[in-house]
CSV table of C-alpha atoms and ligand atoms in Angstrom, one decimal:
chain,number,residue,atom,x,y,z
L,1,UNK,CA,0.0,0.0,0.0
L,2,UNK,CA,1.5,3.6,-0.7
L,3,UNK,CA,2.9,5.4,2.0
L,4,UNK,CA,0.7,8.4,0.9
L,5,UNK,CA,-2.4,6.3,2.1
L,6,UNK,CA,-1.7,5.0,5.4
L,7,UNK,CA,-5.3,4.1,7.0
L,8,UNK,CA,-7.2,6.9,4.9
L,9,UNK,CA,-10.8,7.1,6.2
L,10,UNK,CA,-14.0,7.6,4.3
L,11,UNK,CA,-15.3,10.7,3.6
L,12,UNK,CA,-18.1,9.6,5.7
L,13,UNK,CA,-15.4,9.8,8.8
L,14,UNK,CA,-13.9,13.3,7.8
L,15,UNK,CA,-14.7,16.8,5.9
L,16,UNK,CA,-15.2,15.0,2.6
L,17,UNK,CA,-13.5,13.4,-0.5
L,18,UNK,CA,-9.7,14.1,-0.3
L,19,UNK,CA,-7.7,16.5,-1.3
L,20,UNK,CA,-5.0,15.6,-3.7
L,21,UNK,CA,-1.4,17.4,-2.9
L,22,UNK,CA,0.2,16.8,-6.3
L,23,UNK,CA,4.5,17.9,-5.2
L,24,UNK,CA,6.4,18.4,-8.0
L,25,UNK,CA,9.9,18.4,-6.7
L,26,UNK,CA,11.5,18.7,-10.2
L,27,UNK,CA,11.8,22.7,-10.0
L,28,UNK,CA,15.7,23.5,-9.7
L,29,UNK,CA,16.4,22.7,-6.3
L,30,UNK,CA,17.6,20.1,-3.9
L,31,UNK,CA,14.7,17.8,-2.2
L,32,UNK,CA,15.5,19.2,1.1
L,33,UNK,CA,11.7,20.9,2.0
L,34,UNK,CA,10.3,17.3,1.1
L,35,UNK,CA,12.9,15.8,3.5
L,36,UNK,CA,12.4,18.6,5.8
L,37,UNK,CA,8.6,17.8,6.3
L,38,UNK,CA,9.1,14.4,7.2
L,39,UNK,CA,10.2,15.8,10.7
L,40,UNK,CA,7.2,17.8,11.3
L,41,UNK,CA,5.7,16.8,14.6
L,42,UNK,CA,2.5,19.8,15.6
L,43,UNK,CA,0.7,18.6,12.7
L,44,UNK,CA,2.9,15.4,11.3
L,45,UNK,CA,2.6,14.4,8.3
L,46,UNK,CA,0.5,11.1,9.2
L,47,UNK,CA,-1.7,13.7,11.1
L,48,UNK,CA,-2.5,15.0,7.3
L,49,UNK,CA,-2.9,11.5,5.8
L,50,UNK,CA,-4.8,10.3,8.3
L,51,UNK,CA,-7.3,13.3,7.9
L,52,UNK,CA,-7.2,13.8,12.2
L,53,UNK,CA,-9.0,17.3,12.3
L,54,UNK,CA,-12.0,17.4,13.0
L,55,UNK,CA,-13.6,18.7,9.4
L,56,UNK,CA,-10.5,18.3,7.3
L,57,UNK,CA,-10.8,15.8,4.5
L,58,UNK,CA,-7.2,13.6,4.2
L,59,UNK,CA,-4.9,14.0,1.6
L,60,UNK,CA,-3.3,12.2,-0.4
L,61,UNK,CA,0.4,13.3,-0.9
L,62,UNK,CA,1.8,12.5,-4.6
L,63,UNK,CA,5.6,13.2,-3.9
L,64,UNK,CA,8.5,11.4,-5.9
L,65,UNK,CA,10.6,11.8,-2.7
L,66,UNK,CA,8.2,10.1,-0.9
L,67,UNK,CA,6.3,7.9,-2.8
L,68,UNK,CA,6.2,4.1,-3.4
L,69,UNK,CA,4.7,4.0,-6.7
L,70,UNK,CA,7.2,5.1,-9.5
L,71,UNK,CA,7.0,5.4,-13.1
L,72,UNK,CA,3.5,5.5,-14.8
L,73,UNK,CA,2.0,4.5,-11.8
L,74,UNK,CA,3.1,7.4,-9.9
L,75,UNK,CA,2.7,9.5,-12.9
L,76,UNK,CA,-1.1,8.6,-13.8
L,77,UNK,CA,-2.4,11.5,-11.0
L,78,UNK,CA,-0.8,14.4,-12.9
L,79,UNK,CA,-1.7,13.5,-16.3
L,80,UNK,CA,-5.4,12.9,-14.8
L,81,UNK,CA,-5.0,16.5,-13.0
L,82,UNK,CA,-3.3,18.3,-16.3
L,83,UNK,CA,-6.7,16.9,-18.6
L,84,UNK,CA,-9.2,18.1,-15.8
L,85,UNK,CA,-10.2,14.7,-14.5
L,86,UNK,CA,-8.9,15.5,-10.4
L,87,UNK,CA,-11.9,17.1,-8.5
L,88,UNK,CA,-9.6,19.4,-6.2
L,89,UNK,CA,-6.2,19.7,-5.5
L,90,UNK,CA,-3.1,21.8,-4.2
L,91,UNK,CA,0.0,22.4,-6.7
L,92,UNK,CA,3.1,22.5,-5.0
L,93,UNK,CA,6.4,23.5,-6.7
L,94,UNK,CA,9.0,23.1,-4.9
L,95,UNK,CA,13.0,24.4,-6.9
L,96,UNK,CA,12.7,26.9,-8.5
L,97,UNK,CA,11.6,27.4,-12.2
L,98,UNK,CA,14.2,27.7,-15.2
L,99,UNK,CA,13.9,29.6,-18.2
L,100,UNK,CA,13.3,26.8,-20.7
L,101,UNK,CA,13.6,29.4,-23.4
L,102,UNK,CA,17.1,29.5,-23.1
L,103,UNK,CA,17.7,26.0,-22.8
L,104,UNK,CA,18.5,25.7,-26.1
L,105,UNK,CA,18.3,22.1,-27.7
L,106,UNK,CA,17.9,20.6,-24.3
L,107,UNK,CA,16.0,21.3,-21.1
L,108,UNK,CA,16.7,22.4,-17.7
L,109,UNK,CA,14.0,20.2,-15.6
L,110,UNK,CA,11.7,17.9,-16.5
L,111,UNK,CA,9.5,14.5,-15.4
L,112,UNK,CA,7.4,11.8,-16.6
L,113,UNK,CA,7.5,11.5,-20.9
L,114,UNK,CA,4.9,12.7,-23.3
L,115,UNK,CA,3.1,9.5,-24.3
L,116,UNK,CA,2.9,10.6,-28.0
L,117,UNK,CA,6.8,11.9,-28.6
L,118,UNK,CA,8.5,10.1,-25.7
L,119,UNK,CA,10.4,13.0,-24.6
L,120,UNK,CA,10.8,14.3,-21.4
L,121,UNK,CA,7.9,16.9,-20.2
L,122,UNK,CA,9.6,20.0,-19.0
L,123,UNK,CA,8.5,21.4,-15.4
L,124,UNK,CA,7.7,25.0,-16.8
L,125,UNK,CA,5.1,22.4,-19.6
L,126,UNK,CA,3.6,20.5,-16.6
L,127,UNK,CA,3.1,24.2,-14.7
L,128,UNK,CA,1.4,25.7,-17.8
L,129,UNK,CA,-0.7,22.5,-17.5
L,130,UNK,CA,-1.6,22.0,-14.1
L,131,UNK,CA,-2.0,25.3,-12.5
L,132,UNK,CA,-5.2,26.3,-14.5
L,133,UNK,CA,-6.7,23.2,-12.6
L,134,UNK,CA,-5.4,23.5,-9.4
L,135,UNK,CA,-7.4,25.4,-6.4
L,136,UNK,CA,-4.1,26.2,-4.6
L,137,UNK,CA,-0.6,26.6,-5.9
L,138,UNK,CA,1.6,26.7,-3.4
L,139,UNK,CA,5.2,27.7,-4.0
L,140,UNK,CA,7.3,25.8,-1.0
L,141,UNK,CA,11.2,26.8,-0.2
L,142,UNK,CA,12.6,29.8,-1.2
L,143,UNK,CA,13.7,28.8,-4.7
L,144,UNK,CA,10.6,28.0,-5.5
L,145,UNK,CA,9.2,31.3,-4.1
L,146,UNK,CA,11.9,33.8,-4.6
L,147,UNK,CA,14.4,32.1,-7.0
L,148,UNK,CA,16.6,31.4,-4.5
L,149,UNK,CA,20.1,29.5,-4.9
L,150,UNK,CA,19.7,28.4,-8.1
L,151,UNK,CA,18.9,32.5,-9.1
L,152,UNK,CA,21.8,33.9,-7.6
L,153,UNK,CA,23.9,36.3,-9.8
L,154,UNK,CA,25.7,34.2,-12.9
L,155,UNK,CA,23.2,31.3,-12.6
L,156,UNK,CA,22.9,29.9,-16.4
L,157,UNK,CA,19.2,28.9,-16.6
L,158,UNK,CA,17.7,32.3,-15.7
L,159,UNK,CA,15.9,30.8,-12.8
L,160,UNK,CA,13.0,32.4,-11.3
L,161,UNK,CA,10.5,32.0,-8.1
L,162,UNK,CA,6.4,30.7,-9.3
L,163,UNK,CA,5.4,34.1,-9.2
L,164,UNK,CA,7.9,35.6,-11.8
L,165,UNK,CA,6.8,32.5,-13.6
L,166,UNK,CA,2.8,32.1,-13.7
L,167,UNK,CA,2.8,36.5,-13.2
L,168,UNK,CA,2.4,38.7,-9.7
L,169,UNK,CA,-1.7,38.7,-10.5
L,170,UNK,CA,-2.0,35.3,-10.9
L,171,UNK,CA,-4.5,33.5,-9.1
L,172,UNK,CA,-6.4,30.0,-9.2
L,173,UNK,CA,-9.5,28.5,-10.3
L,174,UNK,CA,-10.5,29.5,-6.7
L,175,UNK,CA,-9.3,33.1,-7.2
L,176,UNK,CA,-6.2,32.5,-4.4
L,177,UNK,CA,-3.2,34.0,-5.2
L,178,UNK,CA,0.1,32.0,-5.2
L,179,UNK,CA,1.1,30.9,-1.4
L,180,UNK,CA,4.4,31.3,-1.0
L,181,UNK,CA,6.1,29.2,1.8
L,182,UNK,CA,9.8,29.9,2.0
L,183,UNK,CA,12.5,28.8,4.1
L,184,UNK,CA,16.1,26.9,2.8
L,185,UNK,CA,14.3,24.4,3.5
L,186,UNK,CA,11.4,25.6,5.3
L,187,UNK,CA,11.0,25.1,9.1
L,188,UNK,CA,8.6,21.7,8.8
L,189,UNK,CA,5.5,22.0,11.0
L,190,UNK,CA,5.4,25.6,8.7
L,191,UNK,CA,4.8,23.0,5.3
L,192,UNK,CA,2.1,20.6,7.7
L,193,UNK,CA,0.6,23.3,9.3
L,194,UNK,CA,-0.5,25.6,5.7
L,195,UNK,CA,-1.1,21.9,4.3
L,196,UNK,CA,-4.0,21.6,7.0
L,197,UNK,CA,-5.4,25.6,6.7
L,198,UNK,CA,-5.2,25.2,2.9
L,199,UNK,CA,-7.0,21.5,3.4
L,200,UNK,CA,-9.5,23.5,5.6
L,201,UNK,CA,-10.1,25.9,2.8
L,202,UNK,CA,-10.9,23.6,0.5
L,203,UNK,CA,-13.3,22.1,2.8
L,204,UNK,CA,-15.5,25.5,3.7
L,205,UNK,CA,-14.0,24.5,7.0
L,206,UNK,CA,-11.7,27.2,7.2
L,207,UNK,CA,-10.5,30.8,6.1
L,208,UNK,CA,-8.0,31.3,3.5
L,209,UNK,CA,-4.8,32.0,5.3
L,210,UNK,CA,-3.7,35.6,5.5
L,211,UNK,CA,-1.0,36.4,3.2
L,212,UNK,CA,1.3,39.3,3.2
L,213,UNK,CA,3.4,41.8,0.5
L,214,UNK,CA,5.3,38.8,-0.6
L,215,UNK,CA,2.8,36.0,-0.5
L,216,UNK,CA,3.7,34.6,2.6
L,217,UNK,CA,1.9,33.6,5.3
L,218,UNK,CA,1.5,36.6,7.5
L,219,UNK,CA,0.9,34.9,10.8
L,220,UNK,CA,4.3,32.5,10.1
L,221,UNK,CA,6.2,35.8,9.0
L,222,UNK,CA,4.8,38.4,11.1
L,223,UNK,CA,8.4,39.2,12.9
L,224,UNK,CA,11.6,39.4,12.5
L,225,UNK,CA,14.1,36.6,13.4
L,226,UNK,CA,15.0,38.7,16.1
L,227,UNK,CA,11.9,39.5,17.4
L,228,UNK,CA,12.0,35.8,18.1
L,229,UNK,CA,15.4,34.9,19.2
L,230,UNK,CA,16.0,33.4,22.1
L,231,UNK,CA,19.2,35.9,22.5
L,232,UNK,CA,17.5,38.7,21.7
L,233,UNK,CA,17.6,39.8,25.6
L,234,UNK,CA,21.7,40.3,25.1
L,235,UNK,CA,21.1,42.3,22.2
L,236,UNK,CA,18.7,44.5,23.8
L,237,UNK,CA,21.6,45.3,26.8
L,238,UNK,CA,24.3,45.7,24.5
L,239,UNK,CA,26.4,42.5,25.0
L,240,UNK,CA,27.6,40.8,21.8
L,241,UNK,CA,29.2,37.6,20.7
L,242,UNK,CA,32.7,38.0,19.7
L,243,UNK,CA,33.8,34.6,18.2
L,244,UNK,CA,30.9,31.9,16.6
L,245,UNK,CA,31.3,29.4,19.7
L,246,UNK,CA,30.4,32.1,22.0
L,247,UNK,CA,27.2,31.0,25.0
L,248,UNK,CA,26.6,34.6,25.6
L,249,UNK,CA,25.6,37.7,23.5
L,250,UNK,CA,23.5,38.6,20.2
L,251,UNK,CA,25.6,37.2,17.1
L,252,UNK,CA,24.6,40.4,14.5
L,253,UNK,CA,28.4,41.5,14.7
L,254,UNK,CA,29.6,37.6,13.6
L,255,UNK,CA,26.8,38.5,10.7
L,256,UNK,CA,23.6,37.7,11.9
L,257,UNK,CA,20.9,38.7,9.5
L,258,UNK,CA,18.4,38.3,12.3
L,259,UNK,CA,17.0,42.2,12.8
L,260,UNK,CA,16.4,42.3,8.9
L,261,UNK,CA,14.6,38.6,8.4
L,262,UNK,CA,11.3,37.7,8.8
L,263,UNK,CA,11.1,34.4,10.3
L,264,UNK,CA,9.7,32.3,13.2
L,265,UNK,CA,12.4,29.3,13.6
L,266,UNK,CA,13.4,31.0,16.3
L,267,UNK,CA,10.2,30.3,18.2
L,268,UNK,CA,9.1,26.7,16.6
L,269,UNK,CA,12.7,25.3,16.5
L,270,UNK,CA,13.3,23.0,13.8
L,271,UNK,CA,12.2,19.3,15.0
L,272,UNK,CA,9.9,19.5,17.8
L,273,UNK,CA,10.7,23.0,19.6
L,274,UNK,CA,14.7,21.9,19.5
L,275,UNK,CA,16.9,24.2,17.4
L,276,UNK,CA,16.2,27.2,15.8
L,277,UNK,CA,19.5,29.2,14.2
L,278,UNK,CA,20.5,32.0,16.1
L,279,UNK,CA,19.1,30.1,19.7
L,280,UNK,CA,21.6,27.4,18.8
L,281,UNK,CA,24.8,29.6,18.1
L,282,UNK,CA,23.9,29.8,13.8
L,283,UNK,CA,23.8,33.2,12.4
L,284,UNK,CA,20.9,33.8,11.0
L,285,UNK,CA,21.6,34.3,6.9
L,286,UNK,CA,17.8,35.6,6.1
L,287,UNK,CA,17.3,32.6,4.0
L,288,UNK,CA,13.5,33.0,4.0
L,289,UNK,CA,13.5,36.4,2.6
L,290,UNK,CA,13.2,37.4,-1.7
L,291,UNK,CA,16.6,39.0,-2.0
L,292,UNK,CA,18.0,35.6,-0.6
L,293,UNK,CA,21.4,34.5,-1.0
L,294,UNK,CA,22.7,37.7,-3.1
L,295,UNK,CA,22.0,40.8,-0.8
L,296,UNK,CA,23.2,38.5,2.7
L,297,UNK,CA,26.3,37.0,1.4
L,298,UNK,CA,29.0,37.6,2.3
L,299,UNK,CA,27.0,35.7,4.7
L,300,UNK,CA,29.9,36.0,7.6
L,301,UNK,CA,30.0,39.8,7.4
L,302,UNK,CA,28.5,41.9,9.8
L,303,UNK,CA,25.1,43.7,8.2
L,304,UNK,CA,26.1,47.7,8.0
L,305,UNK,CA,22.8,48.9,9.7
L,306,UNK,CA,22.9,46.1,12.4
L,307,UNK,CA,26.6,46.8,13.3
L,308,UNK,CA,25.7,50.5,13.7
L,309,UNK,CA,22.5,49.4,15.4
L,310,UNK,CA,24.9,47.1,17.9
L,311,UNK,CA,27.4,50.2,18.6
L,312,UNK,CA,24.5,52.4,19.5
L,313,UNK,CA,23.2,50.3,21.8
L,314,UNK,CA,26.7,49.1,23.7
L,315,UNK,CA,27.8,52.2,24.1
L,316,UNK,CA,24.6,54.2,24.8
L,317,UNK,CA,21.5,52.8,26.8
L,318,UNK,CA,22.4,49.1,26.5
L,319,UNK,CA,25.1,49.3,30.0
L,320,UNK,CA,22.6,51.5,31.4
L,321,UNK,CA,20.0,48.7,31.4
L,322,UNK,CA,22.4,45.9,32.7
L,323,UNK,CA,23.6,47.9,35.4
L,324,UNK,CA,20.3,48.8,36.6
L,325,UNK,CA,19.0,44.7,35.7
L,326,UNK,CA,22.5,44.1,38.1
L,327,UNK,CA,21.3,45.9,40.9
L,328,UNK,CA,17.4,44.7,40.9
L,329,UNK,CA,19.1,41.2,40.6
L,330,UNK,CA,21.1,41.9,43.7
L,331,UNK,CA,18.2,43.6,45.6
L,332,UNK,CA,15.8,40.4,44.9
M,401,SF4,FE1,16.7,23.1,-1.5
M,401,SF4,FE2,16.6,25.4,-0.1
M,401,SF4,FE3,15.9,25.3,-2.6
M,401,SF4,FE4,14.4,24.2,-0.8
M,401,SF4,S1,14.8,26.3,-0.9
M,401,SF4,S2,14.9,23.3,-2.8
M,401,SF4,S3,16.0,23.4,0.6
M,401,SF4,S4,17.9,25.0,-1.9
M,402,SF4,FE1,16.7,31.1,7.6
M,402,SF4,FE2,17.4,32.9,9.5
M,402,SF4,FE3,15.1,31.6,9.7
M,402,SF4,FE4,17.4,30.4,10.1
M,402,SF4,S1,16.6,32.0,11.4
M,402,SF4,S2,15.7,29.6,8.9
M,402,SF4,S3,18.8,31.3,8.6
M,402,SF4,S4,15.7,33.1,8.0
């Protein structure tokens, strides 16, 4: 049986028929948000499958990475979804999308083969044919929202995030814009948890999740990474890391990108509450955010504004604070 349907109840049991997740991971990327999401733990991933919420419907999860069917088998879904035949379902890219226009007699990405030539189906081809049909797309990791790694200055393939792709305007059958859901990869109960509001949409069970300016969701990017951080205290009293292995002090001078990155791994960790960069000694290198990897590399080097933002504060209010924090310390 495939893993993707472990004990699916009826729709009788659940919020109706389910919803198909059709994960192409064959934009230019790595596979590491697939892997990523196998950790997730507040919802799992069997949480989904298993259709647990009271008025979700389960889904079914078609993703190469994880899937036990292979060849036509596995393929049979998206060339039922690209002719129309799929009652509802959620798109999700995940790599980011080349420009097959300058591929020249070749191709950049592609899966599955066209039954009547026998040649490879590019990714841009199956986008063009799926997302017409889709009620969701939702763009997950940060190439395939922003472009990401494989877009970084000199790339070859002219690689862009969905949205460049499919248009800023675009929208679904449904009339929902493009969710994007970065992260390199992205933090895992972040996938689950839009997975189960977006199944809750589809449902009538549910809202459609707040987005904001750059089509993420607004309640998972609300703040910044430091807003978040578990060292944020030190950085508000002035004391700062001097060398990476440092216990004590905010790392912005080893080159946090922290103050400028919207992000919440510092509050949900990365596998079950545990981790979370800056909380675990990382600097933060604002790998959720659109000018990622170009504008924060070199990604060692002290950010301008937060190294002036760091001087002001050691040598102005922030010694101020920890003497008077010193002294209520002592008092108590
Ligand atoms: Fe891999 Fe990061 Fe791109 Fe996801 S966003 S495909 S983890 S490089
Ligand atoms: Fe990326 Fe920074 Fe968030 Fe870590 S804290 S996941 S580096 S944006």
């Amino acid at each position: 049986m495939p893993a993707s349907r472990i004990d699916a109840p009826t729709a009788a049991d659940t919020g109706g028929d389910p919803v198909s997740v059709l994960w192409m991971t064959t934009g230019l990327g790595c596979d590491g948000d697939s892997i990523a999401m196998t950790a997730a733990r507040n919802p799992s991933l069997e949480d989904l499958l298993r259709g647990c919420f009271p008025g979700m419907p389960p889904m079914i999860v078609h993703n190469p990475v994880l899937a036990y069917e292979n060849g036509d088998e596995f393929m049979r879904v998206f060339f039922d979804a690209a002719a129309g035949k799929l009652e509802r379902f959620i798109l999700v890219l995940e790599g980011s999308v080349a420009n097959e226009q300058i591929a020249g007699d070749g191709h950049w990405a592609a899966f599955g083969l066209d039954p009547a030539t026998a040649e490879p189906i590019s990714t841009c081809r199956w986008i063009d044919r799926l997302a017409p049909h889709a009620d969701v797309v939702l763009a997950l990791g940060t190439c395939a929202a922003f472009g990401g790694i494989p877009a970084m200055r000199g790339n070859p393939t002219g690689a862009m995030g969905l949205s460049d792709y499919l248009g800023a305007g675009w929208t679904s059958r449904r009339g929902v814009p493009i969710v994007n859901l970065p992260g390199c990869p992205v933090q895992p109960d972040n996938v689950t948890e839009t997975l189960l509001q977006l199944g809750l949409h589809l449902a009538g069970a549910g809202p459609m999740i707040e987005l904001d300016e750059n089509g993420r969701p607004a309640r998972l990017f609300g703040r910044t990474v430091q807003q978040g951080c578990g060292r944020a205290g030190f950085a508000e009293q002035g004391e700062f890391a001097r060398t990476p292995g440092d216990h004590r002090g905010c790392l912005v001078r080893l080159g946090c990108k922290g103050p400028v990155a919207s992000c919440n791994v510092p509050i949900r960790g990365w596998v079950n509450g545990v981790g979370g960069c800056p909380n675990v000694g990382g600097i933060c290198i604002g790998c959720t955010m659109p000018a990622f990897p170009d504008k924060f590399m070199p990604f060692m080097a002290p950010d301008r504004f937060g190294l002036l933002a760091a001087r002001t504060v050691r040598f102005t209010y922030g010694p101020v604070l920890r003497r008077l924090r010193q002294h209520a310390i002592r008092r108590g």
